[in-house]
Amino acid sequence: MKKILSSLIIAITAGLLWLIFFSSSDFLNGSVAGVAEISRDDFYSVTGSDDFSENGPSVNQESYEEKSSDLKLYFFDVGQGDSVMVKQGDWEMIIDGGPDRSILEKLGKYLPYTDRKIEVMILTHAHADHVDGLAEIMERYQVDKIYFNGSVHSAPGYLEFLKIIKDKNIDAEIIDRPQELSWDNGVNLQFLAPVKSFYQIKPEHINNSSLVFRLIYGSGTALFMGDFEDEETLVSSYGPEALKSQILKVGHHGSSNANDKEFIAVVSPYFSIISCGKKNSFGHPHYRTLYNLEKVDSKILRTDILGDILFISSENGFKPELLD
């Protein structure tokens, strides 16, 4: 692993091969008439008795009653960026870290002070709004295992991320092909992208090098897209059964470069989570994305409107819960 990291750092710093400035072409923001966006007042009218089990394939796992504790999905409001925490008891997984140290405030709020260990960390891709906060976590918490795509990128936050992995000798693994990971607590991840036959993880493909994976826990399913945009390839490669999920972590902050109507129809999410900053300059989420989600009757939850968003596992999948 040290050789891999050293090669990555040398390739990046010595050559400065690519400087990437990726910006969205989106220019519209706000709501579309009729779109099922959920306000803080009516979002929590969804109850644990609602059956979401049809919004995702059946899973041959132990029943919910046999789990030691509920699984919680925290979708953090980190401004214009992404960060999610998956938590069961004192076991935590962090997916992306947002654009800055504000992630530390979230962990301080939702984790006991004595819990200074993150069991699993996942970086979907090397853009600053996903990676910069991870270095802050790695400096202050023990991180047992890291998964990332191994891409070559010169972003300062990504270089710091790689440096800390090397300096602290953190166990890190590159995900560059479909595979499945599972833990003793019943959490299962099915990685669908990137795949080297699709992309060679070059800078111009940085969004499409995002780790795409489906989380499965009991009867609950959640699809995490990172900033992945080539959804047609996912659909043609895997088909509906591998993609259909109760929760969709909407790709690229709701950008029009992603979230094609055919893809959303295949996923058919009961809930769609959009992580974006208030009045952001990119126009996220794009009106076309909101319209496509409305067409499949998905309930849209936005961090710029609701703040932090929490889902908890239940017998019928994941249910939303109120956060202060």
PDB file of C-alpha atoms in Angstrom, residues 53-277:
ATOM      1  CA  SER A  53     -39.927  -2.475   1.011  1.00  0.00           C
ATOM      2  CA  GLU A  54     -41.155  -2.347  -2.582  1.00  0.00           C
ATOM      3  CA  ASN A  55     -38.716   0.492  -3.299  1.00  0.00           C
ATOM      4  CA  GLY A  56     -35.760  -1.830  -3.705  1.00  0.00           C
ATOM      5  CA  PRO A  57     -35.040  -5.517  -4.259  1.00  0.00           C
ATOM      6  CA  SER A  58     -35.483  -8.101  -1.574  1.00  0.00           C
ATOM      7  CA  VAL A  59     -32.287  -8.961   0.280  1.00  0.00           C
ATOM      8  CA  ASN A  60     -31.412 -12.376   1.656  1.00  0.00           C
ATOM      9  CA  GLN A  61     -30.035 -11.249   5.012  1.00  0.00           C
ATOM     10  CA  GLU A  62     -30.874 -11.819   8.653  1.00  0.00           C
ATOM     11  CA  SER A  63     -34.107 -10.166   9.734  1.00  0.00           C
ATOM     12  CA  TYR A  64     -34.248  -6.713  11.245  1.00  0.00           C
ATOM     13  CA  GLU A  65     -35.134  -8.184  14.648  1.00  0.00           C
ATOM     14  CA  GLU A  66     -31.782  -9.975  14.747  1.00  0.00           C
ATOM     15  CA  LYS A  67     -29.751  -6.776  14.407  1.00  0.00           C
ATOM     16  CA  SER A  68     -27.964  -5.610  17.531  1.00  0.00           C
ATOM     17  CA  SER A  69     -29.046  -1.992  17.004  1.00  0.00           C
ATOM     18  CA  ASP A  70     -30.577   0.362  14.475  1.00  0.00           C
ATOM     19  CA  LEU A  71     -28.539   1.662  11.560  1.00  0.00           C
ATOM     20  CA  LYS A  72     -28.561   5.437  11.192  1.00  0.00           C
ATOM     21  CA  LEU A  73     -27.805   7.404   8.037  1.00  0.00           C
ATOM     22  CA  TYR A  74     -26.848  11.034   8.669  1.00  0.00           C
ATOM     23  CA  PHE A  75     -26.800  13.250   5.578  1.00  0.00           C
ATOM     24  CA  PHE A  76     -24.881  16.273   6.837  1.00  0.00           C
ATOM     25  CA  ASP A  77     -25.452  19.869   5.806  1.00  0.00           C
ATOM     26  CA  VAL A  78     -21.884  20.892   4.979  1.00  0.00           C
ATOM     27  CA  GLY A  79     -22.775  23.650   2.534  1.00  0.00           C
ATOM     28  CA  GLN A  80     -21.859  23.071  -1.103  1.00  0.00           C
ATOM     29  CA  GLY A  81     -20.417  19.605  -0.623  1.00  0.00           C
ATOM     30  CA  ASP A  82     -21.133  16.031   0.439  1.00  0.00           C
ATOM     31  CA  SER A  83     -20.729  14.181   3.712  1.00  0.00           C
ATOM     32  CA  VAL A  84     -22.631  11.214   5.137  1.00  0.00           C
ATOM     33  CA  MET A  85     -22.195   9.218   8.325  1.00  0.00           C
ATOM     34  CA  VAL A  86     -23.440   5.636   8.641  1.00  0.00           C
ATOM     35  CA  LYS A  87     -23.681   4.662  12.303  1.00  0.00           C
ATOM     36  CA  GLN A  88     -24.629   1.564  14.256  1.00  0.00           C
ATOM     37  CA  GLY A  89     -23.880   1.638  17.957  1.00  0.00           C
ATOM     38  CA  ASP A  90     -20.251   2.745  18.275  1.00  0.00           C
ATOM     39  CA  TRP A  91     -19.416   1.695  14.676  1.00  0.00           C
ATOM     40  CA  GLU A  92     -19.156   4.533  12.142  1.00  0.00           C
ATOM     41  CA  MET A  93     -18.555   4.910   8.434  1.00  0.00           C
ATOM     42  CA  ILE A  94     -17.870   8.341   6.916  1.00  0.00           C
ATOM     43  CA  ILE A  95     -18.631   8.874   3.220  1.00  0.00           C
ATOM     44  CA  ASP A  96     -16.875  12.039   1.986  1.00  0.00           C
ATOM     45  CA  GLY A  97     -16.000  14.935   4.271  1.00  0.00           C
ATOM     46  CA  GLY A  98     -17.406  18.063   2.682  1.00  0.00           C
ATOM     47  CA  PRO A  99     -15.392  21.154   1.713  1.00  0.00           C
ATOM     48  CA  ASP A 100     -13.936  22.204   5.078  1.00  0.00           C
ATOM     49  CA  ARG A 101     -13.599  21.535   8.802  1.00  0.00           C
ATOM     50  CA  SER A 102     -17.344  21.996   9.436  1.00  0.00           C
ATOM     51  CA  ILE A 103     -17.578  18.189   9.409  1.00  0.00           C
ATOM     52  CA  LEU A 104     -15.864  18.233  12.814  1.00  0.00           C
ATOM     53  CA  GLU A 105     -18.810  20.149  14.253  1.00  0.00           C
ATOM     54  CA  LYS A 106     -21.148  17.456  12.948  1.00  0.00           C
ATOM     55  CA  LEU A 107     -19.132  14.643  14.487  1.00  0.00           C
ATOM     56  CA  GLY A 108     -18.898  16.560  17.740  1.00  0.00           C
ATOM     57  CA  LYS A 109     -22.668  16.947  17.747  1.00  0.00           C
ATOM     58  CA  TYR A 110     -23.664  13.370  16.938  1.00  0.00           C
ATOM     59  CA  LEU A 111     -20.823  11.284  18.402  1.00  0.00           C
ATOM     60  CA  PRO A 112     -19.972  10.844  22.084  1.00  0.00           C
ATOM     61  CA  TYR A 113     -16.820  12.691  23.089  1.00  0.00           C
ATOM     62  CA  THR A 114     -15.202   9.391  24.015  1.00  0.00           C
ATOM     63  CA  ASP A 115     -15.764   7.925  20.536  1.00  0.00           C
ATOM     64  CA  ARG A 116     -12.555   8.863  18.721  1.00  0.00           C
ATOM     65  CA  LYS A 117     -12.506   6.058  16.163  1.00  0.00           C
ATOM     66  CA  ILE A 118     -13.957   5.895  12.645  1.00  0.00           C
ATOM     67  CA  GLU A 119     -14.065   2.286  11.490  1.00  0.00           C
ATOM     68  CA  VAL A 120     -14.519   2.978   7.763  1.00  0.00           C
ATOM     69  CA  MET A 121     -13.894   6.040   5.585  1.00  0.00           C
ATOM     70  CA  ILE A 122     -14.888   6.303   1.926  1.00  0.00           C
ATOM     71  CA  LEU A 123     -13.805   9.028  -0.496  1.00  0.00           C
ATOM     72  CA  THR A 124     -15.939   8.970  -3.634  1.00  0.00           C
ATOM     73  CA  HIS A 125     -13.555  11.170  -5.645  1.00  0.00           C
ATOM     74  CA  ALA A 126     -10.874  13.838  -5.299  1.00  0.00           C
ATOM     75  CA  HIS A 127     -12.834  17.080  -5.677  1.00  0.00           C
ATOM     76  CA  ALA A 128     -12.391  19.550  -2.821  1.00  0.00           C
ATOM     77  CA  ASP A 129     -16.065  19.598  -1.806  1.00  0.00           C
ATOM     78  CA  HIS A 130     -15.798  15.882  -1.019  1.00  0.00           C
ATOM     79  CA  VAL A 131     -12.225  15.404   0.235  1.00  0.00           C
ATOM     80  CA  ASP A 132     -11.106  18.506   2.138  1.00  0.00           C
ATOM     81  CA  GLY A 133     -12.971  17.706   5.355  1.00  0.00           C
ATOM     82  CA  LEU A 134     -11.584  14.161   5.501  1.00  0.00           C
ATOM     83  CA  ALA A 135      -8.078  15.348   6.344  1.00  0.00           C
ATOM     84  CA  GLU A 136      -9.529  17.183   9.342  1.00  0.00           C
ATOM     85  CA  ILE A 137     -11.110  13.939  10.556  1.00  0.00           C
ATOM     86  CA  MET A 138      -7.978  11.876   9.921  1.00  0.00           C
ATOM     87  CA  GLU A 139      -5.877  14.258  12.021  1.00  0.00           C
ATOM     88  CA  ARG A 140      -8.208  14.016  15.022  1.00  0.00           C
ATOM     89  CA  TYR A 141      -9.729  10.530  14.903  1.00  0.00           C
ATOM     90  CA  GLN A 142      -8.337   7.046  14.541  1.00  0.00           C
ATOM     91  CA  VAL A 143      -9.384   5.770  11.105  1.00  0.00           C
ATOM     92  CA  ASP A 144      -9.179   1.998  10.716  1.00  0.00           C
ATOM     93  CA  LYS A 145      -9.833   1.555   6.983  1.00  0.00           C
ATOM     94  CA  ILE A 146     -10.116   3.799   3.926  1.00  0.00           C
ATOM     95  CA  TYR A 147     -11.559   3.054   0.493  1.00  0.00           C
ATOM     96  CA  PHE A 148     -10.974   5.394  -2.468  1.00  0.00           C
ATOM     97  CA  ASN A 149     -10.547   5.240  -6.240  1.00  0.00           C
ATOM     98  CA  GLY A 150      -6.789   5.866  -6.437  1.00  0.00           C
ATOM     99  CA  SER A 151      -7.086   8.617  -9.030  1.00  0.00           C
ATOM    100  CA  VAL A 152      -4.242  11.012  -9.896  1.00  0.00           C
ATOM    101  CA  HIS A 153      -5.147  14.573  -8.937  1.00  0.00           C
ATOM    102  CA  SER A 154      -3.237  17.649  -7.785  1.00  0.00           C
ATOM    103  CA  ALA A 155      -5.912  19.180  -5.526  1.00  0.00           C
ATOM    104  CA  PRO A 156      -4.273  20.254  -2.235  1.00  0.00           C
ATOM    105  CA  GLY A 157      -6.915  18.530  -0.114  1.00  0.00           C
ATOM    106  CA  TYR A 158      -6.411  15.259  -1.955  1.00  0.00           C
ATOM    107  CA  LEU A 159      -2.619  15.460  -1.624  1.00  0.00           C
ATOM    108  CA  GLU A 160      -3.055  16.030   2.108  1.00  0.00           C
ATOM    109  CA  PHE A 161      -5.440  13.063   2.264  1.00  0.00           C
ATOM    110  CA  LEU A 162      -2.793  10.818   0.654  1.00  0.00           C
ATOM    111  CA  LYS A 163      -0.029  12.202   2.850  1.00  0.00           C
ATOM    112  CA  ILE A 164      -1.914  11.460   6.070  1.00  0.00           C
ATOM    113  CA  ILE A 165      -2.647   7.914   4.901  1.00  0.00           C
ATOM    114  CA  LYS A 166       1.080   7.391   4.412  1.00  0.00           C
ATOM    115  CA  ASP A 167       2.236   9.217   7.545  1.00  0.00           C
ATOM    116  CA  LYS A 168      -0.217   7.397   9.820  1.00  0.00           C
ATOM    117  CA  ASN A 169       0.110   4.088   7.977  1.00  0.00           C
ATOM    118  CA  ILE A 170      -3.667   3.829   7.607  1.00  0.00           C
ATOM    119  CA  ASP A 171      -4.958   0.683   5.937  1.00  0.00           C
ATOM    120  CA  ALA A 172      -6.228   1.931   2.556  1.00  0.00           C
ATOM    121  CA  GLU A 173      -7.643   0.064  -0.416  1.00  0.00           C
ATOM    122  CA  ILE A 174      -8.267   1.220  -3.981  1.00  0.00           C
ATOM    123  CA  ILE A 175     -11.656   0.339  -5.454  1.00  0.00           C
ATOM    124  CA  ASP A 176     -11.432   0.231  -9.251  1.00  0.00           C
ATOM    125  CA  ARG A 177     -13.803  -2.591 -10.155  1.00  0.00           C
ATOM    126  CA  PRO A 178     -17.186  -3.976  -9.053  1.00  0.00           C
ATOM    127  CA  GLN A 179     -17.012  -5.772  -5.743  1.00  0.00           C
ATOM    128  CA  GLU A 180     -18.969  -6.342  -2.567  1.00  0.00           C
ATOM    129  CA  LEU A 181     -17.965  -5.599   1.010  1.00  0.00           C
ATOM    130  CA  SER A 182     -19.765  -6.667   4.155  1.00  0.00           C
ATOM    131  CA  TRP A 183     -19.307  -6.270   7.891  1.00  0.00           C
ATOM    132  CA  ASP A 184     -20.346  -8.418  10.824  1.00  0.00           C
ATOM    133  CA  ASN A 185     -22.967  -5.850  11.837  1.00  0.00           C
ATOM    134  CA  GLY A 186     -24.997  -6.560   8.686  1.00  0.00           C
ATOM    135  CA  VAL A 187     -23.899  -3.557   6.607  1.00  0.00           C
ATOM    136  CA  ASN A 188     -23.284  -4.518   2.984  1.00  0.00           C
ATOM    137  CA  LEU A 189     -21.854  -2.343   0.187  1.00  0.00           C
ATOM    138  CA  GLN A 190     -22.120  -3.240  -3.494  1.00  0.00           C
ATOM    139  CA  PHE A 191     -19.602  -1.163  -5.490  1.00  0.00           C
ATOM    140  CA  LEU A 192     -20.759  -0.562  -9.065  1.00  0.00           C
ATOM    141  CA  ALA A 193     -18.234   2.040 -10.270  1.00  0.00           C
ATOM    142  CA  PRO A 194     -15.643   3.053 -11.212  1.00  0.00           C
ATOM    143  CA  VAL A 195     -14.648   0.276 -13.567  1.00  0.00           C
ATOM    144  CA  LYS A 196     -11.366   0.527 -15.458  1.00  0.00           C
ATOM    145  CA  SER A 197     -12.998  -0.716 -18.644  1.00  0.00           C
ATOM    146  CA  PHE A 198     -15.325   2.313 -18.457  1.00  0.00           C
ATOM    147  CA  TYR A 199     -12.786   4.964 -17.467  1.00  0.00           C
ATOM    148  CA  GLN A 200      -9.043   5.060 -16.924  1.00  0.00           C
ATOM    149  CA  ILE A 201      -9.576   7.522 -14.072  1.00  0.00           C
ATOM    150  CA  LYS A 202      -8.059  10.461 -15.943  1.00  0.00           C
ATOM    151  CA  PRO A 203      -8.643  14.020 -14.702  1.00  0.00           C
ATOM    152  CA  GLU A 204     -11.190  14.755 -17.392  1.00  0.00           C
ATOM    153  CA  HIS A 205     -13.200  11.857 -15.976  1.00  0.00           C
ATOM    154  CA  ILE A 206     -12.882  12.925 -12.361  1.00  0.00           C
ATOM    155  CA  ASN A 207     -16.647  12.966 -11.718  1.00  0.00           C
ATOM    156  CA  ASN A 208     -17.117   9.685 -13.538  1.00  0.00           C
ATOM    157  CA  SER A 209     -14.351   8.147 -11.446  1.00  0.00           C
ATOM    158  CA  SER A 210     -16.611   8.522  -8.401  1.00  0.00           C
ATOM    159  CA  LEU A 211     -17.213   5.446  -6.303  1.00  0.00           C
ATOM    160  CA  VAL A 212     -20.833   4.444  -6.872  1.00  0.00           C
ATOM    161  CA  PHE A 213     -22.241   1.912  -4.442  1.00  0.00           C
ATOM    162  CA  ARG A 214     -25.437   0.611  -2.942  1.00  0.00           C
ATOM    163  CA  LEU A 215     -25.730   0.194   0.808  1.00  0.00           C
ATOM    164  CA  ILE A 216     -27.926  -2.686   1.957  1.00  0.00           C
ATOM    165  CA  TYR A 217     -29.037  -3.237   5.525  1.00  0.00           C
ATOM    166  CA  GLY A 218     -31.914  -5.603   6.221  1.00  0.00           C
ATOM    167  CA  SER A 219     -34.681  -4.498   3.861  1.00  0.00           C
ATOM    168  CA  GLY A 220     -33.186  -1.007   3.482  1.00  0.00           C
ATOM    169  CA  THR A 221     -31.320   0.098   0.359  1.00  0.00           C
ATOM    170  CA  ALA A 222     -29.562   3.380  -0.442  1.00  0.00           C
ATOM    171  CA  LEU A 223     -27.697   4.238  -3.650  1.00  0.00           C
ATOM    172  CA  PHE A 224     -24.747   6.649  -3.346  1.00  0.00           C
ATOM    173  CA  MET A 225     -23.711   8.349  -6.592  1.00  0.00           C
ATOM    174  CA  GLY A 226     -20.898  10.738  -5.655  1.00  0.00           C
ATOM    175  CA  ASP A 227     -20.645  13.079  -8.660  1.00  0.00           C
ATOM    176  CA  PHE A 228     -21.019  10.250 -11.190  1.00  0.00           C
ATOM    177  CA  GLU A 229     -22.718  11.409 -14.405  1.00  0.00           C
ATOM    178  CA  ASP A 230     -22.581   8.562 -16.932  1.00  0.00           C
ATOM    179  CA  GLU A 231     -25.733   6.909 -15.657  1.00  0.00           C
ATOM    180  CA  GLU A 232     -26.508   5.309 -19.012  1.00  0.00           C
ATOM    181  CA  THR A 233     -23.435   3.108 -18.583  1.00  0.00           C
ATOM    182  CA  LEU A 234     -24.619   2.002 -15.145  1.00  0.00           C
ATOM    183  CA  VAL A 235     -28.062   1.073 -16.439  1.00  0.00           C
ATOM    184  CA  SER A 236     -26.753  -0.821 -19.458  1.00  0.00           C
ATOM    185  CA  SER A 237     -24.113  -2.636 -17.400  1.00  0.00           C
ATOM    186  CA  TYR A 238     -26.176  -3.655 -14.372  1.00  0.00           C
ATOM    187  CA  GLY A 239     -29.869  -3.310 -15.126  1.00  0.00           C
ATOM    188  CA  PRO A 240     -32.695  -2.219 -12.816  1.00  0.00           C
ATOM    189  CA  GLU A 241     -32.329  -4.938 -10.178  1.00  0.00           C
ATOM    190  CA  ALA A 242     -28.872  -3.755  -9.124  1.00  0.00           C
ATOM    191  CA  LEU A 243     -29.865  -0.075  -9.016  1.00  0.00           C
ATOM    192  CA  LYS A 244     -33.386   0.136  -7.620  1.00  0.00           C
ATOM    193  CA  SER A 245     -33.214   1.627  -4.120  1.00  0.00           C
ATOM    194  CA  GLN A 246     -35.402   3.180  -1.458  1.00  0.00           C
ATOM    195  CA  ILE A 247     -33.020   6.118  -0.983  1.00  0.00           C
ATOM    196  CA  LEU A 248     -31.079   7.875  -3.747  1.00  0.00           C
ATOM    197  CA  LYS A 249     -28.200  10.111  -2.737  1.00  0.00           C
ATOM    198  CA  VAL A 250     -28.708  12.308  -5.779  1.00  0.00           C
ATOM    199  CA  GLY A 251     -25.627  12.593  -7.974  1.00  0.00           C
ATOM    200  CA  HIS A 252     -23.542  15.768  -8.305  1.00  0.00           C
ATOM    201  CA  HIS A 253     -25.651  17.841  -5.905  1.00  0.00           C
ATOM    202  CA  GLY A 254     -28.657  17.703  -8.229  1.00  0.00           C
ATOM    203  CA  SER A 255     -26.775  18.946 -11.292  1.00  0.00           C
ATOM    204  CA  SER A 256     -28.303  18.709 -14.759  1.00  0.00           C
ATOM    205  CA  ASN A 257     -25.130  16.898 -15.873  1.00  0.00           C
ATOM    206  CA  ALA A 258     -26.448  13.898 -13.960  1.00  0.00           C
ATOM    207  CA  ASN A 259     -29.873  12.627 -12.903  1.00  0.00           C
ATOM    208  CA  ASP A 260     -31.208  11.622 -16.288  1.00  0.00           C
ATOM    209  CA  LYS A 261     -34.913  10.804 -16.296  1.00  0.00           C
ATOM    210  CA  GLU A 262     -34.368   7.233 -17.540  1.00  0.00           C
ATOM    211  CA  PHE A 263     -31.868   6.554 -14.765  1.00  0.00           C
ATOM    212  CA  ILE A 264     -34.120   7.972 -12.063  1.00  0.00           C
ATOM    213  CA  ALA A 265     -37.001   5.879 -13.385  1.00  0.00           C
ATOM    214  CA  VAL A 266     -34.831   2.763 -13.041  1.00  0.00           C
ATOM    215  CA  VAL A 267     -33.750   3.581  -9.470  1.00  0.00           C
ATOM    216  CA  SER A 268     -37.308   4.608  -8.551  1.00  0.00           C
ATOM    217  CA  PRO A 269     -36.324   6.054  -5.153  1.00  0.00           C
ATOM    218  CA  TYR A 270     -38.940   6.653  -2.472  1.00  0.00           C
ATOM    219  CA  PHE A 271     -36.646   9.323  -0.984  1.00  0.00           C
ATOM    220  CA  SER A 272     -34.096  11.466  -2.823  1.00  0.00           C
ATOM    221  CA  ILE A 273     -31.433  13.339  -0.848  1.00  0.00           C
ATOM    222  CA  ILE A 274     -29.820  16.422  -2.398  1.00  0.00           C
ATOM    223  CA  SER A 275     -26.765  17.873  -0.683  1.00  0.00           C
ATOM    224  CA  CYS A 276     -26.074  21.454  -1.728  1.00  0.00           C
ATOM    225  CA  GLY A 277     -25.328  24.880  -0.294  1.00  0.00           C
TER     226      GLY A 277
END
